[in-house]
Amino acid sequence: MKHKKSRICYNKTMEVDTTATILRTLRERLAPVERADVLIDTVEGERPHARKAAVLLPLFVQNGKLSLLFIRRASTLRAHSGEMAFPGGSRDATDASPVMTALREAYEEIGLETARVEVLGLLPPVFTVVSNFIITPVVAYLPWGPGELRLQRSEVTEVILASLSELADPLIARREQWTRGGVTRTVYFYDYGSHCIWGATGRMLNALLGLL
């Protein structure tokens, strides 16, 4: 596997200071939830045997700053153990939509009550090469915050809250070109304190910041 590194540069005038502005921008630029199946079909056409999943990207105000909630996966898990992620998981047969999958999984993993969640829209689905999943990222706003969370310790070690302005700092971001099986892909990394956000989560974060 070959790696090439480079820095990620964002527009320094990115509007990360006003919650209302950011939320309005996301509502305008995210895909509507009604287009979920169309977005998935586009990726599934190239990956017909991929499994489906969805994750929730919960935004809320903490200490006057718009922040994003991550989880750190338990070290005992077989796949992606110990990694930064968003709450979410595989789509059940009873899930009517990716949004329902994301909300159900967020409740099961961290106890986030669905009533607290205002869905803003969808980011483009992400395909994971190693685990063979098509993941739909569901972006949401929590007007009353996340409330009291209850972690499913078998899957989640901790919750990490990161301000959007710090995540948008170009100094913490880099990207590498990874070649595997003759295919070159861009891998995004964000060094947030002692945590490294990368892989599918890094791609979703990059897409979210790119909308702003």
PDB file of C-alpha atoms in Angstrom:
ATOM      1  CA  MET A   1       0.000   0.000   0.000  1.00  0.00           C
ATOM      2  CA  LYS A   2       1.423   3.366  -1.042  1.00  0.00           C
ATOM      3  CA  HIS A   3       0.829   6.594   0.891  1.00  0.00           C
ATOM      4  CA  LYS A   4       1.247  10.222  -0.185  1.00  0.00           C
ATOM      5  CA  LYS A   5       0.668  13.042   2.307  1.00  0.00           C
ATOM      6  CA  SER A   6      -0.569  16.607   1.898  1.00  0.00           C
ATOM      7  CA  ARG A   7      -2.266  19.280   4.015  1.00  0.00           C
ATOM      8  CA  ILE A   8      -5.938  20.213   3.766  1.00  0.00           C
ATOM      9  CA  CYS A   9      -6.631  23.927   3.409  1.00  0.00           C
ATOM     10  CA  TYR A  10     -10.037  25.432   4.143  1.00  0.00           C
ATOM     11  CA  ASN A  11     -11.245  28.928   3.427  1.00  0.00           C
ATOM     12  CA  LYS A  12     -10.327  30.917   6.543  1.00  0.00           C
ATOM     13  CA  THR A  13     -13.491  32.972   6.137  1.00  0.00           C
ATOM     14  CA  MET A  14     -15.610  29.881   6.811  1.00  0.00           C
ATOM     15  CA  GLU A  15     -18.615  30.926   8.858  1.00  0.00           C
ATOM     16  CA  VAL A  16     -18.164  28.989  12.095  1.00  0.00           C
ATOM     17  CA  ASP A  17     -19.058  31.830  14.458  1.00  0.00           C
ATOM     18  CA  THR A  18     -22.834  31.945  14.093  1.00  0.00           C
ATOM     19  CA  THR A  19     -24.940  28.890  14.811  1.00  0.00           C
ATOM     20  CA  ALA A  20     -27.954  30.221  12.922  1.00  0.00           C
ATOM     21  CA  THR A  21     -25.868  30.865   9.819  1.00  0.00           C
ATOM     22  CA  ILE A  22     -24.336  27.401   9.895  1.00  0.00           C
ATOM     23  CA  LEU A  23     -27.666  25.665  10.392  1.00  0.00           C
ATOM     24  CA  ARG A  24     -29.261  27.665   7.591  1.00  0.00           C
ATOM     25  CA  THR A  25     -26.354  26.799   5.285  1.00  0.00           C
ATOM     26  CA  LEU A  26     -26.609  23.103   6.099  1.00  0.00           C
ATOM     27  CA  ARG A  27     -30.371  23.014   5.549  1.00  0.00           C
ATOM     28  CA  GLU A  28     -29.795  24.581   2.124  1.00  0.00           C
ATOM     29  CA  ARG A  29     -26.871  22.394   1.053  1.00  0.00           C
ATOM     30  CA  LEU A  30     -27.534  18.972   2.553  1.00  0.00           C
ATOM     31  CA  ALA A  31     -29.540  16.494   0.523  1.00  0.00           C
ATOM     32  CA  PRO A  32     -33.154  16.119   1.677  1.00  0.00           C
ATOM     33  CA  VAL A  33     -33.985  12.899   3.495  1.00  0.00           C
ATOM     34  CA  GLU A  34     -36.444  11.990   0.727  1.00  0.00           C
ATOM     35  CA  ARG A  35     -33.486  11.426  -1.613  1.00  0.00           C
ATOM     36  CA  ALA A  36     -31.816   8.835   0.633  1.00  0.00           C
ATOM     37  CA  ASP A  37     -32.611   5.846  -1.578  1.00  0.00           C
ATOM     38  CA  VAL A  38     -31.519   7.686  -4.724  1.00  0.00           C
ATOM     39  CA  LEU A  39     -28.173   8.553  -3.130  1.00  0.00           C
ATOM     40  CA  ILE A  40     -27.670   4.968  -1.965  1.00  0.00           C
ATOM     41  CA  ASP A  41     -28.627   3.527  -5.366  1.00  0.00           C
ATOM     42  CA  THR A  42     -25.909   5.604  -7.013  1.00  0.00           C
ATOM     43  CA  VAL A  43     -23.229   3.979  -4.859  1.00  0.00           C
ATOM     44  CA  GLU A  44     -24.888   0.562  -4.754  1.00  0.00           C
ATOM     45  CA  GLY A  45     -24.816   0.408  -8.540  1.00  0.00           C
ATOM     46  CA  GLU A  46     -21.042   0.126  -8.288  1.00  0.00           C
ATOM     47  CA  ARG A  47     -21.107  -1.971  -5.078  1.00  0.00           C
ATOM     48  CA  PRO A  48     -24.118  -4.300  -5.451  1.00  0.00           C
ATOM     49  CA  HIS A  49     -23.017  -6.617  -2.635  1.00  0.00           C
ATOM     50  CA  ALA A  50     -22.297  -3.920  -0.048  1.00  0.00           C
ATOM     51  CA  ARG A  51     -24.215  -3.881   3.222  1.00  0.00           C
ATOM     52  CA  LYS A  52     -26.110  -0.756   4.304  1.00  0.00           C
ATOM     53  CA  ALA A  53     -25.636   1.350   7.414  1.00  0.00           C
ATOM     54  CA  ALA A  54     -26.280   4.866   8.669  1.00  0.00           C
ATOM     55  CA  VAL A  55     -24.686   7.162  11.224  1.00  0.00           C
ATOM     56  CA  LEU A  56     -25.813  10.315  13.012  1.00  0.00           C
ATOM     57  CA  LEU A  57     -23.736  13.507  13.006  1.00  0.00           C
ATOM     58  CA  PRO A  58     -25.248  15.376  15.991  1.00  0.00           C
ATOM     59  CA  LEU A  59     -24.572  19.120  16.239  1.00  0.00           C
ATOM     60  CA  PHE A  60     -25.437  21.159  19.326  1.00  0.00           C
ATOM     61  CA  VAL A  61     -24.304  24.256  21.199  1.00  0.00           C
ATOM     62  CA  GLN A  62     -21.869  23.732  24.061  1.00  0.00           C
ATOM     63  CA  ASN A  63     -20.306  26.659  25.944  1.00  0.00           C
ATOM     64  CA  GLY A  64     -21.555  29.011  23.251  1.00  0.00           C
ATOM     65  CA  LYS A  65     -19.945  27.039  20.403  1.00  0.00           C
ATOM     66  CA  LEU A  66     -21.548  24.754  17.865  1.00  0.00           C
ATOM     67  CA  SER A  67     -20.084  21.320  18.554  1.00  0.00           C
ATOM     68  CA  LEU A  68     -20.142  17.866  17.015  1.00  0.00           C
ATOM     69  CA  LEU A  69     -20.553  14.615  18.953  1.00  0.00           C
ATOM     70  CA  PHE A  70     -18.282  11.640  18.278  1.00  0.00           C
ATOM     71  CA  ILE A  71     -17.951   8.285  19.964  1.00  0.00           C
ATOM     72  CA  ARG A  72     -14.856   6.176  20.527  1.00  0.00           C
ATOM     73  CA  ARG A  73     -15.531   2.560  19.713  1.00  0.00           C
ATOM     74  CA  ALA A  74     -14.778  -0.088  22.307  1.00  0.00           C
ATOM     75  CA  SER A  75     -11.387  -1.764  22.020  1.00  0.00           C
ATOM     76  CA  THR A  76     -13.054  -5.195  22.213  1.00  0.00           C
ATOM     77  CA  LEU A  77     -14.924  -4.786  18.920  1.00  0.00           C
ATOM     78  CA  ARG A  78     -13.735  -6.854  15.957  1.00  0.00           C
ATOM     79  CA  ALA A  79     -13.925  -4.026  13.416  1.00  0.00           C
ATOM     80  CA  HIS A  80     -12.559  -0.477  13.834  1.00  0.00           C
ATOM     81  CA  SER A  81     -11.903  -1.033  17.539  1.00  0.00           C
ATOM     82  CA  GLY A  82     -10.827   2.039  19.495  1.00  0.00           C
ATOM     83  CA  GLU A  83     -11.472   4.383  16.579  1.00  0.00           C
ATOM     84  CA  MET A  84     -13.330   7.699  16.547  1.00  0.00           C
ATOM     85  CA  ALA A  85     -16.732   7.373  14.894  1.00  0.00           C
ATOM     86  CA  PHE A  86     -20.250   8.725  14.800  1.00  0.00           C
ATOM     87  CA  PRO A  87     -23.058   6.811  16.523  1.00  0.00           C
ATOM     88  CA  GLY A  88     -24.700   4.450  14.070  1.00  0.00           C
ATOM     89  CA  GLY A  89     -24.701   0.966  12.643  1.00  0.00           C
ATOM     90  CA  SER A  90     -26.220  -1.570  10.278  1.00  0.00           C
ATOM     91  CA  ARG A  91     -29.655  -1.076   8.794  1.00  0.00           C
ATOM     92  CA  ASP A  92     -32.277  -3.464  10.178  1.00  0.00           C
ATOM     93  CA  ALA A  93     -35.011  -4.949   8.058  1.00  0.00           C
ATOM     94  CA  THR A  94     -37.536  -3.040  10.180  1.00  0.00           C
ATOM     95  CA  ASP A  95     -35.880   0.340   9.510  1.00  0.00           C
ATOM     96  CA  ALA A  96     -37.997   2.326   7.054  1.00  0.00           C
ATOM     97  CA  SER A  97     -35.113   4.614   6.102  1.00  0.00           C
ATOM     98  CA  PRO A  98     -31.456   5.429   6.806  1.00  0.00           C
ATOM     99  CA  VAL A  99     -32.672   8.206   9.106  1.00  0.00           C
ATOM    100  CA  MET A 100     -34.515   5.642  11.219  1.00  0.00           C
ATOM    101  CA  THR A 101     -31.368   3.486  11.303  1.00  0.00           C
ATOM    102  CA  ALA A 102     -29.228   6.397  12.489  1.00  0.00           C
ATOM    103  CA  LEU A 103     -31.724   7.454  15.161  1.00  0.00           C
ATOM    104  CA  ARG A 104     -32.283   3.906  16.426  1.00  0.00           C
ATOM    105  CA  GLU A 105     -28.568   3.160  16.609  1.00  0.00           C
ATOM    106  CA  ALA A 106     -27.803   6.471  18.346  1.00  0.00           C
ATOM    107  CA  TYR A 107     -30.383   5.609  20.993  1.00  0.00           C
ATOM    108  CA  GLU A 108     -29.044   2.073  21.433  1.00  0.00           C
ATOM    109  CA  GLU A 109     -25.371   3.096  21.552  1.00  0.00           C
ATOM    110  CA  ILE A 110     -25.441   6.294  23.607  1.00  0.00           C
ATOM    111  CA  GLY A 111     -29.039   6.729  24.788  1.00  0.00           C
ATOM    112  CA  LEU A 112     -29.716   9.802  22.626  1.00  0.00           C
ATOM    113  CA  GLU A 113     -33.471  10.393  22.723  1.00  0.00           C
ATOM    114  CA  THR A 114     -35.047  10.737  19.275  1.00  0.00           C
ATOM    115  CA  ALA A 115     -37.251  13.588  20.505  1.00  0.00           C
ATOM    116  CA  ARG A 116     -34.129  15.721  20.957  1.00  0.00           C
ATOM    117  CA  VAL A 117     -33.066  15.316  17.328  1.00  0.00           C
ATOM    118  CA  GLU A 118     -33.898  17.651  14.449  1.00  0.00           C
ATOM    119  CA  VAL A 119     -32.683  16.091  11.203  1.00  0.00           C
ATOM    120  CA  LEU A 120     -31.133  18.668   8.842  1.00  0.00           C
ATOM    121  CA  GLY A 121     -30.356  16.453   5.853  1.00  0.00           C
ATOM    122  CA  LEU A 122     -27.951  13.934   4.377  1.00  0.00           C
ATOM    123  CA  LEU A 123     -24.355  13.887   3.228  1.00  0.00           C
ATOM    124  CA  PRO A 124     -23.358  11.674   0.278  1.00  0.00           C
ATOM    125  CA  PRO A 125     -23.098   7.992   1.255  1.00  0.00           C
ATOM    126  CA  VAL A 126     -19.621   6.670   2.015  1.00  0.00           C
ATOM    127  CA  PHE A 127     -18.364   3.240   0.972  1.00  0.00           C
ATOM    128  CA  THR A 128     -15.970   1.442   3.312  1.00  0.00           C
ATOM    129  CA  VAL A 129     -13.541  -0.817   1.487  1.00  0.00           C
ATOM    130  CA  VAL A 130     -12.522  -3.007   4.432  1.00  0.00           C
ATOM    131  CA  SER A 131     -15.946  -3.673   5.987  1.00  0.00           C
ATOM    132  CA  ASN A 132     -17.968  -3.426   2.729  1.00  0.00           C
ATOM    133  CA  PHE A 133     -20.612  -0.982   3.978  1.00  0.00           C
ATOM    134  CA  ILE A 134     -22.452   1.841   2.241  1.00  0.00           C
ATOM    135  CA  ILE A 135     -22.944   4.343   5.073  1.00  0.00           C
ATOM    136  CA  THR A 136     -25.479   7.168   4.910  1.00  0.00           C
ATOM    137  CA  PRO A 137     -24.439  10.153   7.079  1.00  0.00           C
ATOM    138  CA  VAL A 138     -27.466  11.851   8.676  1.00  0.00           C
ATOM    139  CA  VAL A 139     -26.707  15.380   9.922  1.00  0.00           C
ATOM    140  CA  ALA A 140     -28.841  16.614  12.810  1.00  0.00           C
ATOM    141  CA  TYR A 141     -29.181  19.458  15.293  1.00  0.00           C
ATOM    142  CA  LEU A 142     -29.970  18.989  18.982  1.00  0.00           C
ATOM    143  CA  PRO A 143     -31.743  22.231  20.069  1.00  0.00           C
ATOM    144  CA  TRP A 144     -31.757  21.126  23.717  1.00  0.00           C
ATOM    145  CA  GLY A 145     -28.392  19.394  23.654  1.00  0.00           C
ATOM    146  CA  PRO A 146     -27.784  15.650  23.950  1.00  0.00           C
ATOM    147  CA  GLY A 147     -29.251  15.344  27.442  1.00  0.00           C
ATOM    148  CA  GLU A 148     -28.193  12.568  29.785  1.00  0.00           C
ATOM    149  CA  LEU A 149     -26.467   9.871  27.760  1.00  0.00           C
ATOM    150  CA  ARG A 150     -26.189   6.160  28.595  1.00  0.00           C
ATOM    151  CA  LEU A 151     -23.341   4.407  26.812  1.00  0.00           C
ATOM    152  CA  GLN A 152     -23.590   0.848  25.618  1.00  0.00           C
ATOM    153  CA  ARG A 153     -20.191  -0.114  27.019  1.00  0.00           C
ATOM    154  CA  SER A 154     -19.837  -3.196  24.842  1.00  0.00           C
ATOM    155  CA  GLU A 155     -19.660  -0.877  21.812  1.00  0.00           C
ATOM    156  CA  VAL A 156     -18.798   2.633  23.037  1.00  0.00           C
ATOM    157  CA  THR A 157     -15.936   3.593  25.341  1.00  0.00           C
ATOM    158  CA  GLU A 158     -16.572   7.335  25.523  1.00  0.00           C
ATOM    159  CA  VAL A 159     -18.265  10.331  23.931  1.00  0.00           C
ATOM    160  CA  ILE A 160     -16.055  13.124  22.563  1.00  0.00           C
ATOM    161  CA  LEU A 161     -17.483  16.601  22.004  1.00  0.00           C
ATOM    162  CA  ALA A 162     -15.564  18.784  19.550  1.00  0.00           C
ATOM    163  CA  SER A 163     -16.295  22.382  18.570  1.00  0.00           C
ATOM    164  CA  LEU A 164     -16.840  22.891  14.860  1.00  0.00           C
ATOM    165  CA  SER A 165     -14.453  25.842  14.800  1.00  0.00           C
ATOM    166  CA  GLU A 166     -11.612  23.684  16.150  1.00  0.00           C
ATOM    167  CA  LEU A 167     -12.380  20.899  13.701  1.00  0.00           C
ATOM    168  CA  ALA A 168     -12.217  23.445  10.861  1.00  0.00           C
ATOM    169  CA  ASP A 169      -8.682  24.518  11.841  1.00  0.00           C
ATOM    170  CA  PRO A 170      -6.502  23.670   8.808  1.00  0.00           C
ATOM    171  CA  LEU A 171      -3.553  22.982  11.102  1.00  0.00           C
ATOM    172  CA  ILE A 172      -5.144  19.784  12.424  1.00  0.00           C
ATOM    173  CA  ALA A 173      -6.098  18.417   9.000  1.00  0.00           C
ATOM    174  CA  ARG A 174      -4.103  16.463   6.467  1.00  0.00           C
ATOM    175  CA  ARG A 175      -4.792  13.988   3.708  1.00  0.00           C
ATOM    176  CA  GLU A 176      -2.930  11.047   2.274  1.00  0.00           C
ATOM    177  CA  GLN A 177      -3.212   9.179  -1.006  1.00  0.00           C
ATOM    178  CA  TRP A 178      -3.504   5.448  -0.280  1.00  0.00           C
ATOM    179  CA  THR A 179      -3.216   2.881  -3.062  1.00  0.00           C
ATOM    180  CA  ARG A 180      -4.739  -0.535  -2.467  1.00  0.00           C
ATOM    181  CA  GLY A 181      -5.481  -3.167  -5.064  1.00  0.00           C
ATOM    182  CA  GLY A 182      -4.437  -0.760  -7.784  1.00  0.00           C
ATOM    183  CA  VAL A 183      -7.016   1.850  -6.697  1.00  0.00           C
ATOM    184  CA  THR A 184      -5.885   5.173  -5.183  1.00  0.00           C
ATOM    185  CA  ARG A 185      -8.127   6.878  -2.633  1.00  0.00           C
ATOM    186  CA  THR A 186      -7.850  10.034  -0.562  1.00  0.00           C
ATOM    187  CA  VAL A 187      -7.767   9.386   3.191  1.00  0.00           C
ATOM    188  CA  TYR A 188      -8.568  12.353   5.466  1.00  0.00           C
ATOM    189  CA  PHE A 189      -7.062  12.790   8.929  1.00  0.00           C
ATOM    190  CA  TYR A 190      -7.928  15.244  11.711  1.00  0.00           C
ATOM    191  CA  ASP A 191      -5.680  15.317  14.778  1.00  0.00           C
ATOM    192  CA  TYR A 192      -8.085  16.588  17.426  1.00  0.00           C
ATOM    193  CA  GLY A 193      -6.091  16.717  20.659  1.00  0.00           C
ATOM    194  CA  SER A 194      -5.083  13.176  21.501  1.00  0.00           C
ATOM    195  CA  HIS A 195      -7.661  11.762  19.090  1.00  0.00           C
ATOM    196  CA  CYS A 196      -7.216  10.990  15.408  1.00  0.00           C
ATOM    197  CA  ILE A 197     -10.313  11.150  13.209  1.00  0.00           C
ATOM    198  CA  TRP A 198      -9.851   9.296   9.935  1.00  0.00           C
ATOM    199  CA  GLY A 199     -11.293   6.591   7.669  1.00  0.00           C
ATOM    200  CA  ALA A 200     -14.997   6.817   6.873  1.00  0.00           C
ATOM    201  CA  THR A 201     -15.495   9.261   9.767  1.00  0.00           C
ATOM    202  CA  GLY A 202     -12.779  11.504   8.362  1.00  0.00           C
ATOM    203  CA  ARG A 203     -14.444  11.492   4.954  1.00  0.00           C
ATOM    204  CA  MET A 204     -17.796  12.431   6.460  1.00  0.00           C
ATOM    205  CA  LEU A 205     -16.256  15.228   8.524  1.00  0.00           C
ATOM    206  CA  ASN A 206     -14.463  16.532   5.435  1.00  0.00           C
ATOM    207  CA  ALA A 207     -17.726  16.530   3.506  1.00  0.00           C
ATOM    208  CA  LEU A 208     -19.543  18.360   6.305  1.00  0.00           C
ATOM    209  CA  LEU A 209     -16.873  21.042   6.603  1.00  0.00           C
ATOM    210  CA  GLY A 210     -16.778  21.350   2.838  1.00  0.00           C
ATOM    211  CA  LEU A 211     -20.421  22.472   2.811  1.00  0.00           C
ATOM    212  CA  LEU A 212     -19.506  25.435   5.025  1.00  0.00           C
TER     213      LEU A 212
END
